[in-house]
Amino acid sequence: MSSGQTVVTRPNETVERALALSKADGCVVIAEETSAANLRWANNALTTNGETRGRRVTVVATVAGTEGTASGIVSRSGVTVDRLEGLVRAAEAAARDAGPAEDARELLGAGGGPDGGFAEAPAQTSIGVFADFAPELGAAFGRARESDRLLYGFASHQLTSTYVGTSAGLRLRHDQPTGHVELNAKSADLTRSAWGGVPTRDFRDVDLGTIDAELAQRLSWASRTIDLPAGRYETLLPPTAVADLMVYMYWQGSARDAHEGRTVFSRPGGGTRIGDRLSELPLTLYSDPGYAGLESAPFTIAHASGDASSVFDNGLALTRTNWVTDGVLTSLMTNRHTAELTGLPVAPEIDNLILDGPADGPSLADMVASTERGLLLTCLWYIREVDPQTLLLTGLTRDGVYLVEGGEVVGAVNNYRFNESPVDVLGRAVEVGRTERTYPREWGDWFTRAAMPPLRVRDFNMSSPSQAQ
């Protein structure tokens, strides 16, 4: 085969070829093929649309030594047949140059279950995924023009087929669709703004008319503005704001970090806070790769090792894991190595997050109607960690904060900087609404699969007014 040849094979063939080329003691190959489509719009008109394709291959080589097993990891995009051997050799060289890997474990082999269609071609998306959505968007443009509103936003859909193979015989494949819509409505003079976002797997469940109507109502609420000082207010957090807080808490849920005294989940004197009550409400926070509408990979896909995942765990089966059960902390994230270090069960990271309360919880509108006086948020933005020991976060409100009095929204107030810990928010929540799929606005570029309820929180800390619009 000449060096100028650029033959591209199917991802499953790439996995098999790389494994056959490997001269290491062990090898893991992850081949991913991604297709994506998007629409963008501004001022009530489409501006751009497009499709992209991409491929990435990761090779993990393991080399046994007198002091332990080392691993070398190399990832490259656009790998063709003539460049595959170079990728494998680079991973082997990285392993030889590395010290023993503390997370080294036996690579997983064939489990006897379904392989997800390992031998089949990758799935693909295209601009056709918007066939039903695009006409609805056009209708929304018409309504906006008639009511002197401007619509901005974008819709994105991505489909990634991931193939995982090991020298021990494992062969698995997973197709992951990921989509979302963000819609921003503004008054014609650009002084008022409202935002809405939803996740989707295929755009067939996106109700753009309902989103548009909600944004029009919020713009109407903002026709009256009220200045309120900083302070602690009873606050209604919509599902998207709850998602941004809970996702960040989830990301900080490393059992090893907690065990070593570095996080809010560390027990004073040593160990973790597993078993501690975080909320008096019957809230259950969990991840489940089979959750309807938020399905994610049912096995570990790890391109690197960390406290919550390990390249040696590629292919490890994932099932529902409760992180908080009826208000009590019940699990923290581990891989096989950190589970042994902490004495906790193996509980790897899963790519979705759900917070459930009572099945008959109220809607956000019901919660507004039962509010004597409080604030209603739209979403949170620019969230940053202040103190890992308490998980104190700071950030800004955005695109509408509304004052509720006597069960009705009476106007929009100024934006705020907030200072809150998600753990404290759970502890001060006094009412939980109905869980629904939602899009975490701040973290949506990295985490889209979430279902959350609205929460009523006592004394939410609006630490200072913000000039952000």
CSV table of C-alpha atoms in Angstrom, one decimal:
chain,number,residue,atom,x,y,z
A,1,MET,CA,0.0,0.0,0.0
A,2,SER,CA,1.6,3.3,-1.1
A,3,SER,CA,2.1,6.1,1.4
A,4,GLY,CA,-0.1,8.4,-0.6
A,5,GLN,CA,-3.1,6.2,-0.3
A,6,THR,CA,-6.0,7.6,1.7
A,7,VAL,CA,-8.5,4.7,1.9
A,8,VAL,CA,-11.1,5.2,4.6
A,9,THR,CA,-12.6,2.1,6.1
A,10,ARG,CA,-15.7,1.5,8.2
A,11,PRO,CA,-15.1,2.2,11.9
A,12,ASN,CA,-15.5,-1.5,12.8
A,13,GLU,CA,-12.8,-2.4,10.2
A,14,THR,CA,-10.6,0.4,11.7
A,15,VAL,CA,-10.9,-1.2,15.1
A,16,GLU,CA,-10.0,-4.7,13.8
A,17,ARG,CA,-7.0,-3.4,11.7
A,18,ALA,CA,-5.6,-1.5,14.7
A,19,LEU,CA,-5.9,-4.4,17.0
A,20,ALA,CA,-4.2,-6.6,14.4
A,21,LEU,CA,-1.4,-4.1,14.1
A,22,SER,CA,-0.8,-3.9,17.8
A,23,LYS,CA,2.4,-5.4,19.3
A,24,ALA,CA,1.6,-4.3,22.8
A,25,ASP,CA,0.6,-6.6,25.7
A,26,GLY,CA,-2.9,-5.2,25.5
A,27,CYS,CA,-4.8,-2.8,23.3
A,28,VAL,CA,-8.1,-0.8,23.3
A,29,VAL,CA,-9.3,0.9,20.1
A,30,ILE,CA,-12.2,3.4,20.0
A,31,ALA,CA,-13.4,4.5,16.6
A,32,GLU,CA,-16.0,7.2,16.4
A,33,GLU,CA,-17.8,8.6,13.3
A,34,THR,CA,-19.8,11.8,13.7
A,35,SER,CA,-22.2,13.5,11.4
A,36,ALA,CA,-23.9,16.8,12.3
A,37,ALA,CA,-26.4,19.3,10.9
A,38,ASN,CA,-27.4,22.7,12.0
A,39,LEU,CA,-29.7,25.7,11.4
A,40,ARG,CA,-29.1,29.3,12.6
A,41,TRP,CA,-31.4,32.3,12.4
A,42,ALA,CA,-31.5,36.0,13.4
A,43,ASN,CA,-34.0,38.8,12.9
A,44,ASN,CA,-36.8,36.4,12.0
A,45,ALA,CA,-34.9,34.8,9.1
A,46,LEU,CA,-32.6,31.8,8.5
A,47,THR,CA,-29.0,32.8,8.2
A,48,THR,CA,-27.0,29.6,7.7
A,49,ASN,CA,-27.4,25.8,7.6
A,50,GLY,CA,-24.9,23.1,7.0
A,51,GLU,CA,-23.7,19.5,7.5
A,52,THR,CA,-20.3,18.2,8.7
A,53,ARG,CA,-18.7,14.8,9.0
A,54,GLY,CA,-15.8,13.7,11.2
A,55,ARG,CA,-13.9,10.6,12.5
A,56,ARG,CA,-11.7,10.1,15.5
A,57,VAL,CA,-9.7,7.1,16.5
A,58,THR,CA,-8.2,6.5,20.0
A,59,VAL,CA,-5.7,3.8,20.6
A,60,VAL,CA,-4.8,2.7,24.2
A,61,ALA,CA,-1.7,0.5,24.3
A,62,THR,CA,-0.8,-1.3,27.5
A,63,VAL,CA,2.7,-2.7,28.3
A,64,ALA,CA,3.5,-4.9,31.3
A,65,GLY,CA,6.7,-4.1,33.2
A,66,THR,CA,8.4,-5.3,36.4
A,67,GLU,CA,6.7,-2.5,38.4
A,68,GLY,CA,3.3,-2.7,36.8
A,69,THR,CA,1.4,-2.1,33.6
A,70,ALA,CA,1.7,1.2,31.8
A,71,SER,CA,-0.7,2.7,29.3
A,72,GLY,CA,-0.2,5.0,26.3
A,73,ILE,CA,-3.1,6.9,24.8
A,74,VAL,CA,-3.1,8.6,21.4
A,75,SER,CA,-6.1,10.1,19.6
A,76,ARG,CA,-6.2,11.5,16.1
A,77,SER,CA,-8.9,12.8,13.7
A,78,GLY,CA,-9.3,11.8,10.1
A,79,VAL,CA,-7.3,8.6,10.3
A,80,THR,CA,-6.9,6.7,7.1
A,81,VAL,CA,-5.6,3.2,6.5
A,82,ASP,CA,-2.1,4.3,5.6
A,83,ARG,CA,-1.9,6.3,8.8
A,84,LEU,CA,-3.3,3.7,11.2
A,85,GLU,CA,-0.1,1.9,11.9
A,86,GLY,CA,1.6,5.2,12.9
A,87,LEU,CA,-1.2,5.8,15.4
A,88,VAL,CA,-0.8,2.4,16.9
A,89,ARG,CA,3.0,2.7,17.2
A,90,ALA,CA,2.6,6.1,18.7
A,91,ALA,CA,0.4,4.7,21.5
A,92,GLU,CA,2.9,1.9,22.1
A,93,ALA,CA,5.7,4.3,22.4
A,94,ALA,CA,3.7,6.5,24.8
A,95,ALA,CA,3.1,3.4,26.9
A,96,ARG,CA,6.8,2.4,27.0
A,97,ASP,CA,7.7,6.0,28.1
A,98,ALA,CA,5.1,6.1,30.8
A,99,GLY,CA,5.3,4.8,34.4
A,100,PRO,CA,3.0,2.2,35.8
A,101,ALA,CA,-0.7,3.2,35.6
A,102,GLU,CA,-2.3,3.1,39.0
A,103,ASP,CA,-5.7,2.2,37.4
A,104,ALA,CA,-4.3,-0.8,35.5
A,105,ARG,CA,-6.8,-3.6,35.4
A,106,GLU,CA,-7.4,-6.6,33.1
A,107,LEU,CA,-9.0,-5.4,29.9
A,108,LEU,CA,-12.6,-6.5,29.3
A,109,GLY,CA,-13.4,-9.3,26.9
A,110,ALA,CA,-16.5,-10.4,25.1
A,111,GLY,CA,-19.5,-10.6,27.4
A,112,GLY,CA,-21.8,-12.7,25.4
A,113,GLY,CA,-24.5,-10.1,25.1
A,114,PRO,CA,-25.5,-8.0,22.1
A,115,ASP,CA,-22.7,-6.0,20.4
A,116,GLY,CA,-25.0,-3.1,19.2
A,117,GLY,CA,-24.4,-4.0,15.6
A,118,PHE,CA,-20.6,-3.8,15.6
A,119,ALA,CA,-20.3,-5.1,12.0
A,120,GLU,CA,-22.8,-2.6,10.6
A,121,ALA,CA,-22.1,0.8,9.0
A,122,PRO,CA,-22.3,3.9,11.2
A,123,ALA,CA,-25.5,5.8,11.5
A,124,GLN,CA,-25.7,9.3,10.0
A,125,THR,CA,-27.8,12.4,10.3
A,126,SER,CA,-28.4,15.1,7.7
A,127,ILE,CA,-30.2,18.4,7.2
A,128,GLY,CA,-33.3,16.3,6.6
A,129,VAL,CA,-33.7,15.9,10.3
A,130,PHE,CA,-35.2,19.4,10.3
A,131,ALA,CA,-37.9,18.5,7.7
A,132,ASP,CA,-40.8,19.1,10.2
A,133,PHE,CA,-39.0,21.6,12.3
A,134,ALA,CA,-38.1,24.1,9.6
A,135,PRO,CA,-41.8,24.8,8.6
A,136,GLU,CA,-42.7,25.4,12.2
A,137,LEU,CA,-39.7,27.8,12.5
A,138,GLY,CA,-41.0,29.7,9.5
A,139,ALA,CA,-44.4,30.0,11.1
A,140,ALA,CA,-42.8,31.3,14.3
A,141,PHE,CA,-41.0,34.0,12.2
A,142,GLY,CA,-44.4,35.1,10.9
A,143,ARG,CA,-45.9,35.3,14.3
A,144,ALA,CA,-42.9,37.2,15.6
A,145,ARG,CA,-43.1,39.8,12.8
A,146,GLU,CA,-46.8,40.3,13.3
A,147,SER,CA,-46.3,41.0,17.1
A,148,ASP,CA,-43.1,43.1,16.7
A,149,ARG,CA,-40.7,40.5,18.1
A,150,LEU,CA,-37.4,39.3,16.9
A,151,LEU,CA,-36.3,35.7,17.0
A,152,TYR,CA,-32.7,34.5,17.2
A,153,GLY,CA,-31.3,31.0,17.8
A,154,PHE,CA,-30.0,27.8,16.4
A,155,ALA,CA,-30.9,24.1,16.1
A,156,SER,CA,-28.2,21.4,16.2
A,157,HIS,CA,-28.3,17.6,15.6
A,158,GLN,CA,-25.3,15.3,15.9
A,159,LEU,CA,-25.1,11.5,15.6
A,160,THR,CA,-22.0,9.7,16.8
A,161,SER,CA,-21.5,6.0,16.2
A,162,THR,CA,-18.8,4.7,18.6
A,163,TYR,CA,-17.1,1.3,18.1
A,164,VAL,CA,-15.0,-0.2,20.9
A,165,GLY,CA,-12.7,-3.2,20.7
A,166,THR,CA,-10.1,-4.7,22.9
A,167,SER,CA,-7.3,-7.3,22.4
A,168,ALA,CA,-9.2,-9.4,25.0
A,169,GLY,CA,-12.1,-9.9,22.6
A,170,LEU,CA,-14.6,-7.1,23.5
A,171,ARG,CA,-16.6,-5.7,20.5
A,172,LEU,CA,-19.3,-3.1,21.2
A,173,ARG,CA,-21.0,-0.3,19.3
A,174,HIS,CA,-23.3,2.6,20.4
A,175,ASP,CA,-25.2,5.2,18.3
A,176,GLN,CA,-25.7,8.5,20.2
A,177,PRO,CA,-28.0,11.1,18.8
A,178,THR,CA,-27.7,14.5,20.4
A,179,GLY,CA,-29.8,17.5,19.5
A,180,HIS,CA,-31.2,20.7,20.9
A,181,VAL,CA,-32.9,24.0,20.1
A,182,GLU,CA,-32.2,27.4,21.6
A,183,LEU,CA,-34.6,30.2,20.9
A,184,ASN,CA,-34.1,33.8,22.0
A,185,ALA,CA,-36.9,36.3,21.6
A,186,LYS,CA,-36.3,40.1,21.8
A,187,SER,CA,-38.5,43.1,21.7
A,188,ALA,CA,-38.0,45.2,18.5
A,189,ASP,CA,-36.0,47.8,20.5
A,190,LEU,CA,-33.8,45.1,22.0
A,191,THR,CA,-34.5,46.2,25.5
A,192,ARG,CA,-36.3,42.9,26.5
A,193,SER,CA,-35.1,39.4,26.0
A,194,ALA,CA,-36.4,35.9,26.8
A,195,TRP,CA,-34.8,32.5,26.2
A,196,GLY,CA,-36.0,28.9,25.9
A,197,GLY,CA,-34.1,25.7,25.1
A,198,VAL,CA,-35.0,22.0,24.7
A,199,PRO,CA,-33.1,18.8,24.1
A,200,THR,CA,-34.1,16.3,21.5
A,201,ARG,CA,-33.0,13.0,19.9
A,202,ASP,CA,-34.6,13.5,16.5
A,203,PHE,CA,-36.6,16.8,16.4
A,204,ARG,CA,-39.9,15.0,16.1
A,205,ASP,CA,-40.8,15.9,19.7
A,206,VAL,CA,-39.9,19.7,19.6
A,207,ASP,CA,-43.0,21.8,20.1
A,208,LEU,CA,-41.7,25.1,18.8
A,209,GLY,CA,-45.1,26.8,19.0
A,210,THR,CA,-45.3,26.2,22.8
A,211,ILE,CA,-41.8,27.5,23.3
A,212,ASP,CA,-42.5,30.6,21.2
A,213,ALA,CA,-45.7,31.3,23.1
A,214,GLU,CA,-43.9,31.1,26.4
A,215,LEU,CA,-41.3,33.5,25.2
A,216,ALA,CA,-43.9,35.9,24.0
A,217,GLN,CA,-45.5,35.8,27.4
A,218,ARG,CA,-42.2,36.5,29.2
A,219,LEU,CA,-41.6,39.5,26.9
A,220,SER,CA,-45.0,40.8,27.9
A,221,TRP,CA,-44.2,40.4,31.6
A,222,ALA,CA,-41.1,42.5,31.0
A,223,SER,CA,-43.1,45.4,29.8
A,224,ARG,CA,-43.1,46.5,33.4
A,225,THR,CA,-39.7,46.7,35.1
A,226,ILE,CA,-39.1,46.9,38.9
A,227,ASP,CA,-35.7,47.5,40.6
A,228,LEU,CA,-35.1,45.1,43.5
A,229,PRO,CA,-32.0,45.2,45.7
A,230,ALA,CA,-29.7,42.3,46.4
A,231,GLY,CA,-30.8,39.9,49.1
A,232,ARG,CA,-32.2,36.5,49.8
A,233,TYR,CA,-35.5,35.8,48.1
A,234,GLU,CA,-37.8,32.9,47.9
A,235,THR,CA,-37.0,31.8,44.3
A,236,LEU,CA,-38.6,29.5,41.7
A,237,LEU,CA,-35.9,27.7,39.7
A,238,PRO,CA,-37.1,26.4,36.4
A,239,PRO,CA,-35.8,22.9,35.3
A,240,THR,CA,-33.0,24.4,33.1
A,241,ALA,CA,-31.6,26.3,36.1
A,242,VAL,CA,-31.9,23.2,38.3
A,243,ALA,CA,-30.1,21.2,35.7
A,244,ASP,CA,-27.1,23.6,35.5
A,245,LEU,CA,-26.7,23.3,39.3
A,246,MET,CA,-27.2,19.6,39.5
A,247,VAL,CA,-24.9,18.8,36.6
A,248,TYR,CA,-22.1,20.7,38.2
A,249,MET,CA,-22.7,18.9,41.5
A,250,TYR,CA,-22.6,15.6,39.6
A,251,TRP,CA,-19.3,16.5,38.0
A,252,GLN,CA,-17.8,17.1,41.4
A,253,GLY,CA,-19.1,13.8,42.7
A,254,SER,CA,-15.8,11.9,42.6
A,255,ALA,CA,-15.6,9.3,45.4
A,256,ARG,CA,-11.8,9.5,45.5
A,257,ASP,CA,-11.7,13.3,45.8
A,258,ALA,CA,-14.3,13.1,48.6
A,259,HIS,CA,-12.5,10.2,50.3
A,260,GLU,CA,-9.3,12.3,50.3
A,261,GLY,CA,-11.0,15.3,51.9
A,262,ARG,CA,-11.1,17.7,48.9
A,263,THR,CA,-14.8,18.2,48.2
A,264,VAL,CA,-18.2,19.0,49.7
A,265,PHE,CA,-18.8,15.3,49.9
A,266,SER,CA,-15.9,14.7,52.3
A,267,ARG,CA,-16.7,13.7,55.8
A,268,PRO,CA,-14.9,15.7,58.5
A,269,GLY,CA,-12.3,13.4,60.0
A,270,GLY,CA,-12.1,11.2,56.9
A,271,GLY,CA,-14.2,9.2,54.5
A,272,THR,CA,-17.2,10.4,52.5
A,273,ARG,CA,-20.6,11.7,53.4
A,274,ILE,CA,-22.5,8.8,51.8
A,275,GLY,CA,-25.5,8.2,54.1
A,276,ASP,CA,-25.9,11.9,54.9
A,277,ARG,CA,-29.2,13.6,54.3
A,278,LEU,CA,-29.0,16.4,51.8
A,279,SER,CA,-32.7,17.3,51.5
A,280,GLU,CA,-35.8,16.9,53.6
A,281,LEU,CA,-37.8,16.4,50.4
A,282,PRO,CA,-38.0,12.9,48.8
A,283,LEU,CA,-35.6,13.9,45.9
A,284,THR,CA,-33.8,11.2,44.0
A,285,LEU,CA,-30.9,12.1,41.7
A,286,TYR,CA,-29.8,9.3,39.4
A,287,SER,CA,-28.3,8.4,36.0
A,288,ASP,CA,-29.8,5.7,33.8
A,289,PRO,CA,-28.5,4.9,30.3
A,290,GLY,CA,-32.0,3.5,29.4
A,291,TYR,CA,-34.1,6.6,30.5
A,292,ALA,CA,-36.7,7.2,27.8
A,293,GLY,CA,-35.7,10.2,25.7
A,294,LEU,CA,-32.3,10.5,27.3
A,295,GLU,CA,-30.8,7.2,26.3
A,296,SER,CA,-27.0,7.2,26.6
A,297,ALA,CA,-24.2,4.6,26.1
A,298,PRO,CA,-24.9,1.5,28.2
A,299,PHE,CA,-21.2,0.9,28.7
A,300,THR,CA,-18.1,2.9,29.6
A,301,ILE,CA,-16.4,4.8,26.7
A,302,ALA,CA,-13.2,6.3,28.2
A,303,HIS,CA,-10.6,8.2,26.1
A,304,ALA,CA,-8.6,9.0,29.2
A,305,SER,CA,-8.3,7.9,32.8
A,306,GLY,CA,-9.6,9.9,35.7
A,307,ASP,CA,-11.2,9.4,39.1
A,308,ALA,CA,-14.6,8.6,37.5
A,309,SER,CA,-13.5,6.6,34.5
A,310,SER,CA,-10.5,4.5,33.3
A,311,VAL,CA,-9.3,3.4,29.9
A,312,PHE,CA,-9.0,0.0,31.4
A,313,ASP,CA,-12.7,0.0,32.0
A,314,ASN,CA,-13.8,0.5,28.4
A,315,GLY,CA,-16.8,-1.7,27.7
A,316,LEU,CA,-17.8,-1.9,31.4
A,317,ALA,CA,-21.6,-2.3,31.6
A,318,LEU,CA,-23.6,0.6,33.0
A,319,THR,CA,-26.9,0.5,34.7
A,320,ARG,CA,-29.1,2.9,36.7
A,321,THR,CA,-27.2,4.5,39.6
A,322,ASN,CA,-28.8,6.5,42.3
A,323,TRP,CA,-26.6,9.3,43.5
A,324,VAL,CA,-29.2,10.7,46.0
A,325,THR,CA,-32.1,8.5,47.1
A,326,ASP,CA,-35.1,10.2,48.9
A,327,GLY,CA,-32.8,13.1,49.9
A,328,VAL,CA,-29.9,10.9,51.1
A,329,LEU,CA,-26.5,10.7,49.4
A,330,THR,CA,-26.1,7.1,48.3
A,331,SER,CA,-23.3,7.0,45.7
A,332,LEU,CA,-20.3,8.8,44.4
A,333,MET,CA,-18.5,8.2,41.1
A,334,THR,CA,-15.8,5.5,40.9
A,335,ASN,CA,-14.0,3.3,38.4
A,336,ARG,CA,-12.7,-0.1,39.2
A,337,HIS,CA,-9.5,1.3,40.7
A,338,THR,CA,-11.0,4.1,42.8
A,339,ALA,CA,-13.8,1.8,44.0
A,340,GLU,CA,-11.0,-0.4,45.6
A,341,LEU,CA,-9.3,2.7,47.0
A,342,THR,CA,-12.4,4.0,48.7
A,343,GLY,CA,-14.1,0.7,49.5
A,344,LEU,CA,-17.2,1.8,47.6
A,345,PRO,CA,-19.1,0.0,44.8
A,346,VAL,CA,-18.1,0.5,41.2
A,347,ALA,CA,-20.2,3.4,39.9
A,348,PRO,CA,-18.8,5.0,36.7
A,349,GLU,CA,-20.0,8.2,35.2
A,350,ILE,CA,-23.1,7.9,33.0
A,351,ASP,CA,-24.0,10.5,30.3
A,352,ASN,CA,-27.4,11.6,31.7
A,353,LEU,CA,-28.8,13.0,34.9
A,354,ILE,CA,-32.4,12.9,36.3
A,355,LEU,CA,-33.8,14.5,39.4
A,356,ASP,CA,-37.2,13.1,40.5
A,357,GLY,CA,-39.6,14.2,43.2
A,358,PRO,CA,-43.2,13.1,43.8
A,359,ALA,CA,-44.9,11.8,40.7
A,360,ASP,CA,-47.8,14.1,41.2
A,361,GLY,CA,-45.6,17.3,41.6
A,362,PRO,CA,-47.0,20.6,40.4
A,363,SER,CA,-46.1,22.4,37.1
A,364,LEU,CA,-44.0,25.5,37.2
A,365,ALA,CA,-47.2,27.5,36.4
A,366,ASP,CA,-48.9,25.9,39.5
A,367,MET,CA,-46.0,26.9,41.6
A,368,VAL,CA,-46.2,30.5,40.4
A,369,ALA,CA,-49.9,30.5,41.2
A,370,SER,CA,-49.2,29.4,44.8
A,371,THR,CA,-46.4,32.0,45.4
A,372,GLU,CA,-47.2,34.9,47.7
A,373,ARG,CA,-44.0,36.8,46.9
A,374,GLY,CA,-40.9,35.6,45.2
A,375,LEU,CA,-38.7,35.6,42.2
A,376,LEU,CA,-39.1,33.4,39.0
A,377,LEU,CA,-35.9,32.8,37.1
A,378,THR,CA,-35.4,32.0,33.4
A,379,CYS,CA,-31.9,30.5,33.5
A,380,LEU,CA,-28.4,30.8,34.9
A,381,TRP,CA,-25.2,31.8,33.1
A,382,TYR,CA,-21.4,32.1,33.5
A,383,ILE,CA,-21.3,29.7,36.5
A,384,ARG,CA,-17.9,29.4,38.2
A,385,GLU,CA,-16.8,27.5,41.3
A,386,VAL,CA,-15.7,29.6,44.3
A,387,ASP,CA,-15.1,27.0,47.0
A,388,PRO,CA,-14.8,23.3,46.4
A,389,GLN,CA,-15.2,22.4,50.1
A,390,THR,CA,-18.7,23.8,50.1
A,391,LEU,CA,-19.3,23.7,46.3
A,392,LEU,CA,-20.1,27.4,46.4
A,393,LEU,CA,-20.8,28.6,42.9
A,394,THR,CA,-21.3,32.1,41.5
A,395,GLY,CA,-22.9,33.2,38.3
A,396,LEU,CA,-25.5,35.5,36.7
A,397,THR,CA,-29.2,35.3,36.0
A,398,ARG,CA,-30.1,35.9,32.3
A,399,ASP,CA,-32.9,36.7,29.9
A,400,GLY,CA,-35.6,37.5,32.5
A,401,VAL,CA,-36.0,37.5,36.3
A,402,TYR,CA,-39.6,38.1,37.3
A,403,LEU,CA,-41.3,39.3,40.5
A,404,VAL,CA,-44.3,37.1,41.6
A,405,GLU,CA,-46.9,38.6,44.0
A,406,GLY,CA,-50.2,37.1,44.9
A,407,GLY,CA,-49.8,34.2,42.5
A,408,GLU,CA,-49.1,36.4,39.5
A,409,VAL,CA,-46.1,37.7,37.7
A,410,VAL,CA,-46.2,41.5,38.1
A,411,GLY,CA,-43.1,42.5,36.2
A,412,ALA,CA,-39.4,41.9,35.4
A,413,VAL,CA,-36.7,42.8,37.9
A,414,ASN,CA,-33.0,43.5,37.3
A,415,ASN,CA,-30.5,40.6,36.8
A,416,TYR,CA,-28.4,39.4,39.7
A,417,ARG,CA,-25.1,37.8,40.5
A,418,PHE,CA,-25.9,34.8,42.7
A,419,ASN,CA,-23.8,32.8,45.2
A,420,GLU,CA,-25.1,29.4,46.0
A,421,SER,CA,-24.1,25.8,46.5
A,422,PRO,CA,-26.2,23.1,44.8
A,423,VAL,CA,-25.9,21.1,48.0
A,424,ASP,CA,-27.4,23.9,50.0
A,425,VAL,CA,-30.1,24.5,47.3
A,426,LEU,CA,-31.2,20.9,47.8
A,427,GLY,CA,-31.2,21.5,51.6
A,428,ARG,CA,-33.3,24.6,51.4
A,429,ALA,CA,-35.8,23.4,48.7
A,430,VAL,CA,-39.3,23.4,50.1
A,431,GLU,CA,-41.3,22.3,47.0
A,432,VAL,CA,-40.5,20.2,44.0
A,433,GLY,CA,-42.4,20.2,40.8
A,434,ARG,CA,-42.9,17.8,37.9
A,435,THR,CA,-39.8,16.4,36.3
A,436,GLU,CA,-39.4,17.1,32.6
A,437,ARG,CA,-36.6,16.8,30.0
A,438,THR,CA,-34.7,20.0,29.9
A,439,TYR,CA,-31.6,21.7,28.4
A,440,PRO,CA,-28.9,23.0,30.8
A,441,ARG,CA,-28.1,26.3,29.2
A,442,GLU,CA,-24.7,26.8,30.8
A,443,TRP,CA,-23.4,23.3,30.3
A,444,GLY,CA,-25.3,22.3,27.2
A,445,ASP,CA,-22.2,22.2,25.0
A,446,TRP,CA,-20.9,19.3,27.2
A,447,PHE,CA,-24.0,17.8,28.8
A,448,THR,CA,-27.4,17.8,27.1
A,449,ARG,CA,-29.2,14.8,28.6
A,450,ALA,CA,-31.1,16.0,31.7
A,451,ALA,CA,-34.5,15.8,33.2
A,452,MET,CA,-35.3,18.0,36.2
A,453,PRO,CA,-38.2,19.5,38.1
A,454,PRO,CA,-38.7,23.1,39.0
A,455,LEU,CA,-37.7,23.8,42.7
A,456,ARG,CA,-39.0,26.4,45.2
A,457,VAL,CA,-36.0,27.4,47.3
A,458,ARG,CA,-36.0,29.5,50.5
A,459,ASP,CA,-33.6,32.4,50.7
A,460,PHE,CA,-31.8,32.0,47.4
A,461,ASN,CA,-28.8,34.3,47.6
A,462,MET,CA,-28.9,37.1,45.0
A,463,SER,CA,-25.6,38.6,46.2
A,464,SER,CA,-25.5,41.8,44.0
A,465,PRO,CA,-27.5,43.4,41.2
A,466,SER,CA,-26.0,42.8,37.7
A,467,GLN,CA,-26.0,45.1,34.8
A,468,ALA,CA,-26.0,42.2,32.4
A,469,GLN,CA,-28.9,42.3,29.9
